mmCIF file of N, CA and C in Angstrom:
data_model
loop_
_atom_site.group_PDB
_atom_site.id
_atom_site.type_symbol
_atom_site.label_atom_id
_atom_site.label_comp_id
_atom_site.label_asym_id
_atom_site.label_seq_id
_atom_site.Cartn_x
_atom_site.Cartn_y
_atom_site.Cartn_z
ATOM 1 N N MET L 1 0.832 -1.177 0.000
ATOM 2 C CA MET L 1 0.000 0.000 0.000
ATOM 3 C C MET L 1 0.882 1.249 0.000
ATOM 4 N N ALA L 2 0.562 2.199 -0.860
ATOM 5 C CA ALA L 2 1.346 3.433 -1.003
ATOM 6 C C ALA L 2 1.027 4.387 0.147
ATOM 7 N N PRO L 3 2.051 5.170 0.597
ATOM 8 C CA PRO L 3 1.796 6.124 1.678
ATOM 9 C C PRO L 3 0.824 7.215 1.224
ATOM 10 N N ALA L 4 0.061 7.716 2.171
ATOM 11 C CA ALA L 4 -0.908 8.769 1.861
ATOM 12 C C ALA L 4 -0.171 10.042 1.467
ATOM 13 N N ARG L 5 -0.713 10.743 0.490
ATOM 14 C CA ARG L 5 -0.104 11.994 0.048
ATOM 15 C C ARG L 5 -0.630 13.136 0.891
ATOM 16 N N ARG L 6 0.258 14.019 1.263
ATOM 17 C CA ARG L 6 -0.134 15.193 2.038
ATOM 18 C C ARG L 6 -0.575 16.302 1.107
ATOM 19 N N ALA L 7 -1.627 16.983 1.492
ATOM 20 C CA ALA L 7 -2.084 18.125 0.700
ATOM 21 C C ALA L 7 -1.107 19.276 0.879
ATOM 22 N N THR L 8 -0.814 19.956 -0.188
ATOM 23 C CA THR L 8 0.074 21.117 -0.108
ATOM 24 C C THR L 8 -0.710 22.373 -0.423
ATOM 25 N N ARG L 9 -0.307 23.434 0.196
ATOM 26 C CA ARG L 9 -0.949 24.726 -0.073
ATOM 27 C C ARG L 9 -0.436 25.288 -1.375
ATOM 28 N N PRO L 10 -1.320 25.907 -2.143
ATOM 29 C CA PRO L 10 -0.827 26.555 -3.364
ATOM 30 C C PRO L 10 0.068 27.734 -2.997
ATOM 31 N N VAL L 11 1.109 27.929 -3.769
ATOM 32 C CA VAL L 11 2.023 29.042 -3.530
ATOM 33 C C VAL L 11 1.353 30.316 -4.021
ATOM 34 N N LYS L 12 1.353 31.327 -3.153
ATOM 35 C CA LYS L 12 0.739 32.598 -3.516
ATOM 36 C C LYS L 12 1.656 33.366 -4.456
ATOM 37 N N ALA L 13 1.135 33.728 -5.601
ATOM 38 C CA ALA L 13 1.905 34.542 -6.545
ATOM 39 C C ALA L 13 1.901 35.983 -6.045
ATOM 40 N N PRO L 14 3.022 36.701 -6.206
ATOM 41 C CA PRO L 14 3.037 38.096 -5.776
ATOM 42 C C PRO L 14 2.034 38.911 -6.581
ATOM 43 N N ARG L 15 1.395 39.843 -5.916
ATOM 44 C CA ARG L 15 0.452 40.720 -6.604
ATOM 45 C C ARG L 15 1.197 41.528 -7.656
ATOM 46 N N LYS L 16 0.525 41.808 -8.752
ATOM 47 C CA LYS L 16 1.158 42.589 -9.814
ATOM 48 C C LYS L 16 1.533 43.980 -9.329
ATOM 49 N N ASP L 17 0.724 44.507 -8.403
ATOM 50 C CA ASP L 17 0.985 45.855 -7.906
ATOM 51 C C ASP L 17 1.794 45.854 -6.612
ATOM 52 N N ALA L 18 2.435 44.725 -6.295
ATOM 53 C CA ALA L 18 3.154 44.603 -5.024
ATOM 54 C C ALA L 18 4.280 45.626 -4.889
ATOM 55 N N LEU L 19 4.862 46.036 -5.985
ATOM 56 C CA LEU L 19 5.960 46.998 -5.913
ATOM 57 C C LEU L 19 5.482 48.432 -6.079
ATOM 58 N N ARG L 20 4.200 48.617 -6.311
ATOM 59 C CA ARG L 20 3.659 49.970 -6.440
ATOM 60 C C ARG L 20 3.296 50.505 -5.069
ATOM 61 N N LEU L 21 3.469 51.797 -4.917
ATOM 62 C CA LEU L 21 3.096 52.440 -3.659
ATOM 63 C C LEU L 21 1.710 53.043 -3.804
ATOM 64 N N ASP L 22 0.844 52.766 -2.835
ATOM 65 C CA ASP L 22 -0.444 53.437 -2.828
ATOM 66 C C ASP L 22 -0.369 54.624 -1.868
ATOM 67 N N GLU L 23 -1.480 55.316 -1.708
ATOM 68 C CA GLU L 23 -1.483 56.526 -0.881
ATOM 69 C C GLU L 23 -1.130 56.219 0.577
ATOM 70 N N ILE L 24 -1.557 55.083 1.086
ATOM 71 C CA ILE L 24 -1.240 54.724 2.480
ATOM 72 C C ILE L 24 0.261 54.488 2.632
ATOM 73 N N ASP L 25 0.869 53.786 1.670
ATOM 74 C CA ASP L 25 2.323 53.582 1.710
ATOM 75 C C ASP L 25 3.051 54.927 1.705
ATOM 76 N N ARG L 26 2.594 55.845 0.864
ATOM 77 C CA ARG L 26 3.233 57.165 0.809
ATOM 78 C C ARG L 26 3.053 57.924 2.124
ATOM 79 N N LYS L 27 1.893 57.769 2.764
ATOM 80 C CA LYS L 27 1.676 58.405 4.070
ATOM 81 C C LYS L 27 2.639 57.841 5.107
ATOM 82 N N ILE L 28 2.844 56.538 5.070
ATOM 83 C CA ILE L 28 3.793 55.904 6.002
ATOM 84 C C ILE L 28 5.188 56.482 5.786
ATOM 85 N N LEU L 29 5.627 56.547 4.540
ATOM 86 C CA LEU L 29 6.966 57.055 4.246
ATOM 87 C C LEU L 29 7.121 58.518 4.653
ATOM 88 N N ARG L 30 6.094 59.332 4.381
ATOM 89 C CA ARG L 30 6.163 60.749 4.780
ATOM 90 C C ARG L 30 6.241 60.884 6.295
ATOM 91 N N ALA L 31 5.420 60.115 7.011
ATOM 92 C CA ALA L 31 5.413 60.191 8.474
ATOM 93 C C ALA L 31 6.771 59.768 9.043
ATOM 94 N N LEU L 32 7.374 58.740 8.474
ATOM 95 C CA LEU L 32 8.679 58.287 8.964
ATOM 96 C C LEU L 32 9.792 59.272 8.615
ATOM 97 N N GLN L 33 9.652 59.988 7.504
ATOM 98 C CA GLN L 33 10.649 61.002 7.170
ATOM 99 C C GLN L 33 10.592 62.145 8.177
ATOM 100 N N GLN L 34 9.411 62.430 8.685
ATOM 101 C CA GLN L 34 9.271 63.479 9.685
ATOM 102 C C GLN L 34 9.733 63.015 11.058
ATOM 103 N N ASP L 35 9.454 61.752 11.397
ATOM 104 C CA ASP L 35 9.829 61.234 12.711
ATOM 105 C C ASP L 35 9.984 59.723 12.639
ATOM 106 N N ALA L 36 11.196 59.249 12.458
ATOM 107 C CA ALA L 36 11.459 57.818 12.330
ATOM 108 C C ALA L 36 11.389 57.083 13.661
ATOM 109 N N ARG L 37 11.200 57.822 14.758
ATOM 110 C CA ARG L 37 11.122 57.184 16.075
ATOM 111 C C ARG L 37 9.695 56.819 16.467
ATOM 112 N N LEU L 38 8.738 57.034 15.574
ATOM 113 C CA LEU L 38 7.361 56.678 15.878
ATOM 114 C C LEU L 38 7.244 55.177 16.130
ATOM 115 N N THR L 39 6.455 54.816 17.133
ATOM 116 C CA THR L 39 6.153 53.395 17.316
ATOM 117 C C THR L 39 5.165 52.988 16.231
ATOM 118 N N THR L 40 4.997 51.703 16.046
ATOM 119 C CA THR L 40 4.028 51.236 15.056
ATOM 120 C C THR L 40 2.626 51.717 15.407
ATOM 121 N N ALA L 41 2.282 51.723 16.693
ATOM 122 C CA ALA L 41 0.962 52.191 17.125
ATOM 123 C C ALA L 41 0.784 53.680 16.817
ATOM 124 N N GLN L 42 1.812 54.473 17.078
ATOM 125 C CA GLN L 42 1.736 55.908 16.777
ATOM 126 C C GLN L 42 1.629 56.145 15.274
ATOM 127 N N LEU L 43 2.416 55.410 14.511
ATOM 128 C CA LEU L 43 2.383 55.531 13.062
ATOM 129 C C LEU L 43 1.005 55.141 12.530
ATOM 130 N N ALA L 44 0.462 54.045 13.026
ATOM 131 C CA ALA L 44 -0.857 53.581 12.592
ATOM 132 C C ALA L 44 -1.923 54.628 12.876
ATOM 133 N N GLU L 45 -1.871 55.213 14.057
ATOM 134 C CA GLU L 45 -2.845 56.241 14.414
ATOM 135 C C GLU L 45 -2.715 57.462 13.508
ATOM 136 N N ARG L 46 -1.481 57.837 13.235
ATOM 137 C CA ARG L 46 -1.238 59.030 12.419
ATOM 138 C C ARG L 46 -1.764 58.861 10.992
ATOM 139 N N ILE L 47 -1.651 57.656 10.440
ATOM 140 C CA ILE L 47 -2.070 57.469 9.045
ATOM 141 C C ILE L 47 -3.464 56.863 8.915
ATOM 142 N N GLY L 48 -4.078 56.499 10.037
ATOM 143 C CA GLY L 48 -5.456 56.014 9.994
ATOM 144 C C GLY L 48 -5.619 54.538 9.711
ATOM 145 N N LEU L 49 -4.677 53.729 10.187
ATOM 146 C CA LEU L 49 -4.774 52.271 10.060
ATOM 147 C C LEU L 49 -4.754 51.658 11.449
ATOM 148 N N SER L 50 -5.170 50.404 11.539
ATOM 149 C CA SER L 50 -4.958 49.695 12.786
ATOM 150 C C SER L 50 -3.504 49.206 12.806
ATOM 151 N N THR L 51 -3.050 48.767 13.952
ATOM 152 C CA THR L 51 -1.630 48.465 14.144
ATOM 153 C C THR L 51 -1.107 47.344 13.244
ATOM 154 N N THR L 52 -1.821 46.237 13.161
ATOM 155 C CA THR L 52 -1.318 45.089 12.397
ATOM 156 C C THR L 52 -1.158 45.388 10.906
ATOM 157 N N PRO L 53 -2.161 45.964 10.230
ATOM 158 C CA PRO L 53 -1.934 46.303 8.817
ATOM 159 C C PRO L 53 -0.805 47.320 8.618
ATOM 160 N N CYS L 54 -0.655 48.228 9.557
ATOM 161 C CA CYS L 54 0.428 49.205 9.476
ATOM 162 C C CYS L 54 1.774 48.492 9.586
ATOM 163 N N TRP L 55 1.899 47.589 10.546
ATOM 164 C CA TRP L 55 3.137 46.825 10.724
ATOM 165 C C TRP L 55 3.441 46.003 9.473
ATOM 166 N N ASN L 56 2.409 45.364 8.903
ATOM 167 C CA ASN L 56 2.615 44.563 7.686
ATOM 168 C C ASN L 56 3.108 45.424 6.534
ATOM 169 N N ARG L 57 2.524 46.593 6.367
ATOM 170 C CA ARG L 57 2.961 47.493 5.294
ATOM 171 C C ARG L 57 4.381 47.981 5.540
ATOM 172 N N LEU L 58 4.696 48.307 6.786
ATOM 173 C CA LEU L 58 6.029 48.777 7.135
ATOM 174 C C LEU L 58 7.071 47.710 6.810
ATOM 175 N N LYS L 59 6.810 46.476 7.195
ATOM 176 C CA LYS L 59 7.747 45.381 6.905
ATOM 177 C C LYS L 59 7.884 45.160 5.403
ATOM 178 N N ARG L 60 6.770 45.281 4.649
ATOM 179 C CA ARG L 60 6.831 45.127 3.203
ATOM 180 C C ARG L 60 7.673 46.233 2.586
ATOM 181 N N LEU L 61 7.504 47.464 3.055
ATOM 182 C CA LEU L 61 8.299 48.583 2.537
ATOM 183 C C LEU L 61 9.784 48.382 2.830
ATOM 184 N N GLU L 62 10.098 47.815 3.988
ATOM 185 C CA GLU L 62 11.498 47.513 4.314
ATOM 186 C C GLU L 62 12.025 46.400 3.412
ATOM 187 N N THR L 63 11.261 45.324 3.264
ATOM 188 C CA THR L 63 11.679 44.175 2.460
ATOM 189 C C THR L 63 11.877 44.553 1.000
ATOM 190 N N GLN L 64 10.994 45.416 0.487
ATOM 191 C CA GLN L 64 11.089 45.816 -0.911
ATOM 192 C C GLN L 64 12.128 46.906 -1.148
ATOM 193 N N GLY L 65 12.782 47.369 -0.090
ATOM 194 C CA GLY L 65 13.876 48.320 -0.247
ATOM 195 C C GLY L 65 13.474 49.781 -0.266
ATOM 196 N N TYR L 66 12.204 50.088 -0.003
ATOM 197 C CA TYR L 66 11.805 51.493 0.060
ATOM 198 C C TYR L 66 12.371 52.157 1.312
ATOM 199 N N ILE L 67 12.575 51.368 2.362
ATOM 200 C CA ILE L 67 13.187 51.866 3.598
ATOM 201 C C ILE L 67 14.498 51.115 3.773
ATOM 202 N N ASP L 68 15.602 51.857 3.715
ATOM 203 C CA ASP L 68 16.926 51.241 3.866
ATOM 204 C C ASP L 68 17.350 51.143 5.318
ATOM 205 N N GLY L 69 16.866 52.037 6.150
ATOM 206 C CA GLY L 69 17.257 52.034 7.552
ATOM 207 C C GLY L 69 16.721 53.273 8.235
ATOM 208 N N TYR L 70 17.080 53.409 9.484
ATOM 209 C CA TYR L 70 16.638 54.530 10.299
ATOM 210 C C TYR L 70 17.884 55.174 10.895
ATOM 211 N N VAL L 71 17.961 56.500 10.847
ATOM 212 C CA VAL L 71 19.165 57.184 11.305
ATOM 213 C C VAL L 71 18.825 58.317 12.262
ATOM 214 N N ALA L 72 19.813 58.711 13.039
ATOM 215 C CA ALA L 72 19.704 59.895 13.889
ATOM 216 C C ALA L 72 20.455 61.026 13.201
ATOM 217 N N LEU L 73 19.835 62.188 13.140
ATOM 218 C CA LEU L 73 20.490 63.363 12.558
ATOM 219 C C LEU L 73 21.078 64.179 13.699
ATOM 220 N N LEU L 74 22.388 64.330 13.692
ATOM 221 C CA LEU L 74 23.081 65.034 14.763
ATOM 222 C C LEU L 74 23.207 66.508 14.440
ATOM 223 N N ASN L 75 23.114 67.329 15.454
ATOM 224 C CA ASN L 75 23.289 68.766 15.301
ATOM 225 C C ASN L 75 24.784 69.058 15.318
ATOM 226 N N GLN L 76 25.331 69.372 14.152
ATOM 227 C CA GLN L 76 26.778 69.596 14.018
ATOM 228 C C GLN L 76 27.241 70.882 14.692
ATOM 229 N N ASP L 77 26.317 71.754 15.062
ATOM 230 C CA ASP L 77 26.683 73.010 15.727
ATOM 231 C C ASP L 77 26.943 72.835 17.219
ATOM 232 N N LYS L 78 26.581 71.713 17.777
ATOM 233 C CA LYS L 78 26.808 71.474 19.205
ATOM 234 C C LYS L 78 28.289 71.160 19.453
ATOM 235 N N PRO L 79 28.846 71.705 20.542
ATOM 236 C CA PRO L 79 30.247 71.417 20.860
ATOM 237 C C PRO L 79 30.477 69.922 21.062
ATOM 238 N N ALA L 80 31.601 69.470 20.615
ATOM 239 C CA ALA L 80 32.054 68.083 20.772
ATOM 240 C C ALA L 80 31.161 67.067 20.065
ATOM 241 N N CYS L 81 30.342 67.509 19.140
ATOM 242 C CA CYS L 81 29.516 66.582 18.363
ATOM 243 C C CYS L 81 30.429 65.903 17.349
ATOM 244 N N PRO L 82 30.380 64.602 17.253
ATOM 245 C CA PRO L 82 31.262 63.930 16.282
ATOM 246 C C PRO L 82 30.935 64.349 14.861
ATOM 247 N N ARG L 83 31.965 64.611 14.101
ATOM 248 C CA ARG L 83 31.791 65.015 12.702
ATOM 249 C C ARG L 83 31.629 63.783 11.835
ATOM 250 N N ARG L 84 30.848 63.930 10.802
ATOM 251 C CA ARG L 84 30.645 62.815 9.874
ATOM 252 C C ARG L 84 31.903 62.644 9.045
ATOM 253 N N SER L 85 32.402 61.429 8.984
ATOM 254 C CA SER L 85 33.598 61.176 8.176
ATOM 255 C C SER L 85 33.184 60.632 6.828
ATOM 256 N N SER L 86 33.984 60.932 5.821
ATOM 257 C CA SER L 86 33.653 60.500 4.448
ATOM 258 C C SER L 86 34.232 59.163 4.161
#
């Protein structure tokens, strides 16, 4: 007797518009450009989404390379502030 075959899930094809930004994605990017220290909950509230969809979109934007990282901008006029090296 042959072993029973396991059912497999169909592989989800990426959406055709997966690399396109919609208005919500652009709102996320604008909000992060203004303040990259926002928590996911704060970001979600600011753009009008619940937390989980906001987190999913944020991770997708990171994975697709729209967000390369998060940085701190230092005030170079402050004494003893480290200078950016080239």
